[in-house]
Coordinates of C-alpha atoms in Angstrom, one line a residue:
M1 CA -106.9 113.7 26.7
M2 CA -103.9 113.9 24.3
T3 CA -100.6 112.8 25.3
N4 CA -97.5 115.1 25.1
L5 CA -96.3 113.5 22.0
E6 CA -99.6 114.0 20.2
L7 CA -99.5 117.6 21.4
L8 CA -96.0 118.1 19.8
R9 CA -97.4 116.7 16.5
K10 CA -100.6 118.9 16.6
G11 CA -98.4 121.8 17.0
G12 CA -97.1 121.7 13.4
L13 CA -94.1 119.1 13.6
C14 CA -92.0 120.0 10.4
L15 CA -90.3 117.4 8.3
P16 CA -86.5 116.9 9.3
G17 CA -83.8 118.3 7.4
E18 CA -80.3 116.8 6.3
F19 CA -78.3 117.8 9.1
A20 CA -77.3 116.5 12.8
A21 CA -79.7 117.5 15.4
C22 CA -78.7 120.8 17.4
F23 CA -79.7 122.0 20.7
A24 CA -80.1 125.3 22.5
F25 CA -80.1 125.7 26.4
S26 CA -80.4 128.3 28.9
Y27 CA -82.2 128.8 32.1
H28 CA -84.8 131.3 33.3
K29 CA -83.7 135.0 33.3
A30 CA -80.5 134.3 31.6
G31 CA -81.6 135.8 28.1
S32 CA -83.4 132.5 27.4
T33 CA -86.4 134.0 25.8
L34 CA -84.1 136.3 23.8
M35 CA -82.0 133.5 22.6
H36 CA -85.0 131.0 21.9
N37 CA -87.0 133.7 20.0
M38 CA -84.2 134.7 17.8
I39 CA -83.5 131.2 17.0
Q40 CA -87.1 130.7 16.2
E41 CA -87.3 133.6 13.7
V42 CA -84.1 132.8 12.0
C43 CA -85.0 129.2 11.3
A44 CA -88.5 130.2 10.2
S45 CA -87.0 132.7 7.7
S46 CA -84.4 130.1 6.6
A47 CA -86.4 127.1 6.3
I48 CA -84.5 125.3 8.8
P49 CA -86.6 122.7 10.5
A50 CA -86.9 123.4 14.3
L51 CA -89.0 122.4 17.4
N52 CA -89.5 124.3 20.6
I53 CA -90.6 121.2 22.7
P54 CA -90.9 123.2 25.9
G55 CA -92.8 126.2 24.2
V56 CA -95.4 124.0 22.5
L57 CA -96.1 122.2 25.7
F58 CA -96.2 125.3 27.7
D59 CA -98.7 126.8 25.3
E60 CA -100.8 123.8 26.0
G61 CA -100.7 124.2 29.6
V62 CA -98.5 121.2 30.3
L63 CA -96.3 121.5 33.4
D64 CA -92.7 121.0 33.3
H65 CA -93.0 117.7 35.5
E66 CA -95.5 116.2 33.5
W67 CA -93.3 116.2 30.1
Q68 CA -89.5 116.3 31.1
N69 CA -89.2 112.5 31.9
D70 CA -91.8 111.4 29.1
H71 CA -89.6 109.3 27.0
E72 CA -92.2 109.0 24.3
I73 CA -91.2 112.5 23.2
L74 CA -88.0 111.0 22.1
E75 CA -89.8 109.7 18.8
V76 CA -89.6 113.4 17.6
V77 CA -86.1 114.0 18.5
Q78 CA -84.0 113.3 15.5
D79 CA -81.6 114.3 13.1
G80 CA -82.6 117.2 10.9
R81 CA -84.1 119.8 13.3
V82 CA -82.7 122.5 15.7
Y83 CA -84.2 121.8 19.2
F84 CA -84.6 124.7 21.4
G85 CA -86.6 126.4 24.2
F86 CA -85.0 124.4 27.1
R87 CA -84.5 126.2 30.3
Y88 CA -83.1 123.3 32.1
L89 CA -81.9 119.7 30.9
P90 CA -84.8 117.4 30.9
E91 CA -84.1 113.8 31.9
L92 CA -85.7 112.7 28.6
L93 CA -82.5 114.0 26.7
L94 CA -80.1 112.2 29.0
R95 CA -81.2 108.7 27.4
P96 CA -78.1 107.0 25.7
G97 CA -79.9 107.0 22.2
V98 CA -79.8 111.0 22.2
C99 CA -76.0 111.0 22.6
L100 CA -76.4 114.7 23.7
R101 CA -72.5 115.2 24.4
E102 CA -72.0 114.3 20.8
R103 CA -74.5 116.8 19.5
K104 CA -73.8 120.5 18.8
S105 CA -75.3 122.7 21.3
V106 CA -75.4 126.3 22.6
L107 CA -75.6 127.2 26.2
M108 CA -76.4 130.8 27.3
V109 CA -75.6 131.5 30.9
R110 CA -75.8 134.6 33.2
D111 CA -74.5 135.6 36.5
P112 CA -76.7 133.5 38.6
R113 CA -77.1 136.5 41.3
D114 CA -78.5 138.7 38.5
A115 CA -80.7 135.8 37.1
L116 CA -82.1 135.3 40.6
V117 CA -83.0 138.9 41.1
S118 CA -84.5 138.9 37.7
Q119 CA -86.5 135.8 38.4
Y120 CA -87.9 137.5 41.6
F121 CA -89.4 140.4 39.5
S122 CA -90.8 138.0 36.9
F123 CA -92.4 135.2 39.0
G124 CA -91.4 135.6 42.5
G125 CA -92.6 137.5 45.5
R126 CA -95.3 139.9 44.7
Y127 CA -94.4 140.2 41.0
H128 CA -95.6 138.4 37.9
S129 CA -94.5 139.8 34.7
H130 CA -93.9 136.3 33.2
I131 CA -96.3 135.3 30.5
L132 CA -98.9 132.6 31.3
P133 CA -100.4 130.1 29.0
A134 CA -104.0 130.2 28.1
K135 CA -104.6 126.7 29.2
N136 CA -104.2 125.5 32.7
T137 CA -103.3 128.9 33.9
G138 CA -104.3 128.1 37.6
E139 CA -101.9 125.3 38.1
F140 CA -98.8 127.3 36.7
E141 CA -99.9 130.2 39.2
K142 CA -99.8 127.8 42.1
T143 CA -96.3 126.8 41.4
W144 CA -95.5 130.5 42.1
Q145 CA -97.9 131.5 44.8
W146 CA -95.8 129.8 47.5
T147 CA -93.1 132.6 47.0
S148 CA -95.5 135.5 47.3
Q149 CA -94.6 136.1 51.0
F150 CA -91.1 136.5 50.5
E151 CA -88.9 139.6 50.1
I152 CA -86.1 139.5 47.5
D153 CA -83.3 138.5 49.6
E154 CA -85.2 135.5 51.0
Y155 CA -86.6 134.6 47.6
V156 CA -83.3 134.5 45.9
L157 CA -81.6 132.2 48.7
N158 CA -84.6 129.7 48.5
A159 CA -84.5 129.7 44.6
A160 CA -80.6 129.4 44.6
P161 CA -80.5 125.5 45.1
L162 CA -82.8 124.8 42.0
L163 CA -80.5 127.1 39.8
L164 CA -77.5 125.3 41.0
T165 CA -79.0 122.0 40.2
K166 CA -79.6 123.3 36.5
L167 CA -76.2 124.5 36.2
R168 CA -74.6 121.3 37.7
A169 CA -76.6 119.3 35.1
Y170 CA -75.3 121.5 32.2
E171 CA -71.8 121.1 33.5
R172 CA -72.0 117.4 33.6
H173 CA -73.8 116.5 30.7
L174 CA -72.9 118.9 27.8
G175 CA -69.6 118.1 26.2
T176 CA -67.4 121.0 25.9
K177 CA -66.1 119.9 22.7
N178 CA -69.4 120.4 20.9
M179 CA -70.9 123.1 23.2
M180 CA -70.8 126.9 22.5
L181 CA -70.8 128.9 25.8
A182 CA -72.4 132.3 25.5
R183 CA -72.6 134.6 28.5
Y184 CA -75.6 137.0 28.8
E185 CA -73.4 139.8 29.7
D186 CA -71.6 139.7 26.2
V187 CA -74.8 138.9 24.3
Y188 CA -76.6 141.9 25.6
F189 CA -74.5 144.3 24.0
D190 CA -73.7 142.3 20.6
K191 CA -76.9 140.2 19.7
Q192 CA -76.0 140.1 16.2
R193 CA -72.6 138.7 16.5
F194 CA -74.2 135.9 18.9
L195 CA -77.0 135.1 16.6
G196 CA -74.6 134.4 13.7
A197 CA -72.1 132.6 15.7
I198 CA -75.0 130.1 16.9
F199 CA -75.8 128.9 13.3
S200 CA -72.1 129.0 12.3
H201 CA -71.4 126.6 15.3
F202 CA -74.5 124.5 14.2
N203 CA -72.8 124.3 10.6
L204 CA -76.2 125.8 9.2
A205 CA -75.7 128.3 6.4
V206 CA -78.1 131.4 7.0
S207 CA -78.4 134.7 5.2
P208 CA -76.4 137.5 7.2
V209 CA -79.4 139.8 6.1
I210 CA -81.8 137.7 8.0
V211 CA -79.4 137.5 11.1
E212 CA -79.0 141.2 11.3
R213 CA -82.7 141.9 10.9
V214 CA -83.6 139.4 13.7
A215 CA -80.9 140.7 16.1
R216 CA -81.8 144.2 15.5
A217 CA -85.5 143.6 16.2
H218 CA -84.5 141.9 19.5
D219 CA -82.0 144.5 20.5
I220 CA -84.1 146.2 23.3
R221 CA -82.3 148.0 26.0
P222 CA -84.7 149.8 28.4
S223 CA -83.6 153.3 29.5
S224 CA -85.4 152.8 32.8
E225 CA -86.4 149.9 35.0
D226 CA -90.0 148.7 34.9
P227 CA -90.9 145.8 37.1
T228 CA -94.2 145.2 35.0
K229 CA -92.2 144.3 31.8
H230 CA -90.4 140.9 30.9
I231 CA -87.3 142.9 30.0
R232 CA -87.2 144.9 33.3
Q233 CA -83.9 146.5 32.9
G234 CA -81.4 144.1 31.6
T235 CA -77.9 145.9 32.4
P236 CA -75.5 143.3 34.1
G237 CA -74.8 143.7 37.9
D238 CA -78.3 144.5 38.9
H239 CA -77.8 142.3 42.1
R240 CA -75.6 144.9 43.6
K241 CA -78.4 147.4 44.0
K242 CA -81.0 144.9 45.0
L243 CA -79.4 142.5 47.4
R244 CA -78.0 142.9 50.9
P245 CA -74.0 142.2 51.1
E246 CA -74.6 139.2 53.2
T247 CA -77.0 137.7 50.7
I248 CA -74.5 138.3 48.0
A249 CA -71.7 136.6 50.1
K250 CA -74.0 133.5 50.5
L251 CA -74.8 133.4 46.8
N252 CA -70.9 133.7 46.0
D253 CA -70.4 130.8 48.3
H254 CA -73.3 128.7 46.8
F255 CA -72.3 129.3 43.1
R256 CA -68.6 130.0 43.3
D257 CA -67.3 126.6 42.1
V258 CA -69.8 125.8 39.3
C259 CA -69.5 129.5 37.9
Q260 CA -65.7 129.4 37.5
G261 CA -66.5 126.6 34.7
F262 CA -68.8 129.1 33.1
G263 CA -66.4 132.0 33.0
Y264 CA -67.5 134.0 36.2
D265 CA -65.4 135.0 39.1
L266 CA -68.0 136.0 41.5
D267 CA -65.5 137.3 44.1
E268 CA -64.0 139.7 41.5
A269 CA -67.4 140.8 40.4
A270 CA -68.9 141.1 43.8

């Protein structure tokens, strides 16, 4: 069996360039797929070395807990690449040698109430619109099956602690001086500006023509809701339609403090 490091090298590891390592982070259902796919396409079109560590390992059927603390992977984490695909902050990037707080990063966030509702329709409850890898599919399905008996309000309350853990880790370990914060609610309506700002923040020159083309290709705004699609509906504020008022109140209490640091006033938006 190949190690995680060997799988990454097999996946087409590009030679590093002449720039400081940069990182892109988000979390599930916060526009993460949108951001990571756009970054990947711009880098590919601009000959910018990049590596999607979570994406390569996901395609190989490797579960998160099987790689997120695998320090051997750090052999490929070096200057000269954009590292993207992260939907949580893996422990291996907290090693002192990575110096994550000193690195340029982008963090895309979303109102956690909307993110949890979207997550329910993607891989919670009875819904499974999230893609599965061709390898080890059964193990990935097992991680979601325990939620199949939940209705939406019960699901989001059970899933909230893990999302809070992700947000707290970003709050604690990404230095605000070098981090570009982006909110899904803003990005949804102006993807081109967001994409251009990422590479400007990374100090990487890219053609505005490439940025415009990639952003336009990913500017998908469904006219109606479809629970079977990855982009189910997209419009901010969906939690107000889907959750009971008492559920929203509990989520407000759960996320209020951390969300203030990311630019959300949950009481105002409730």
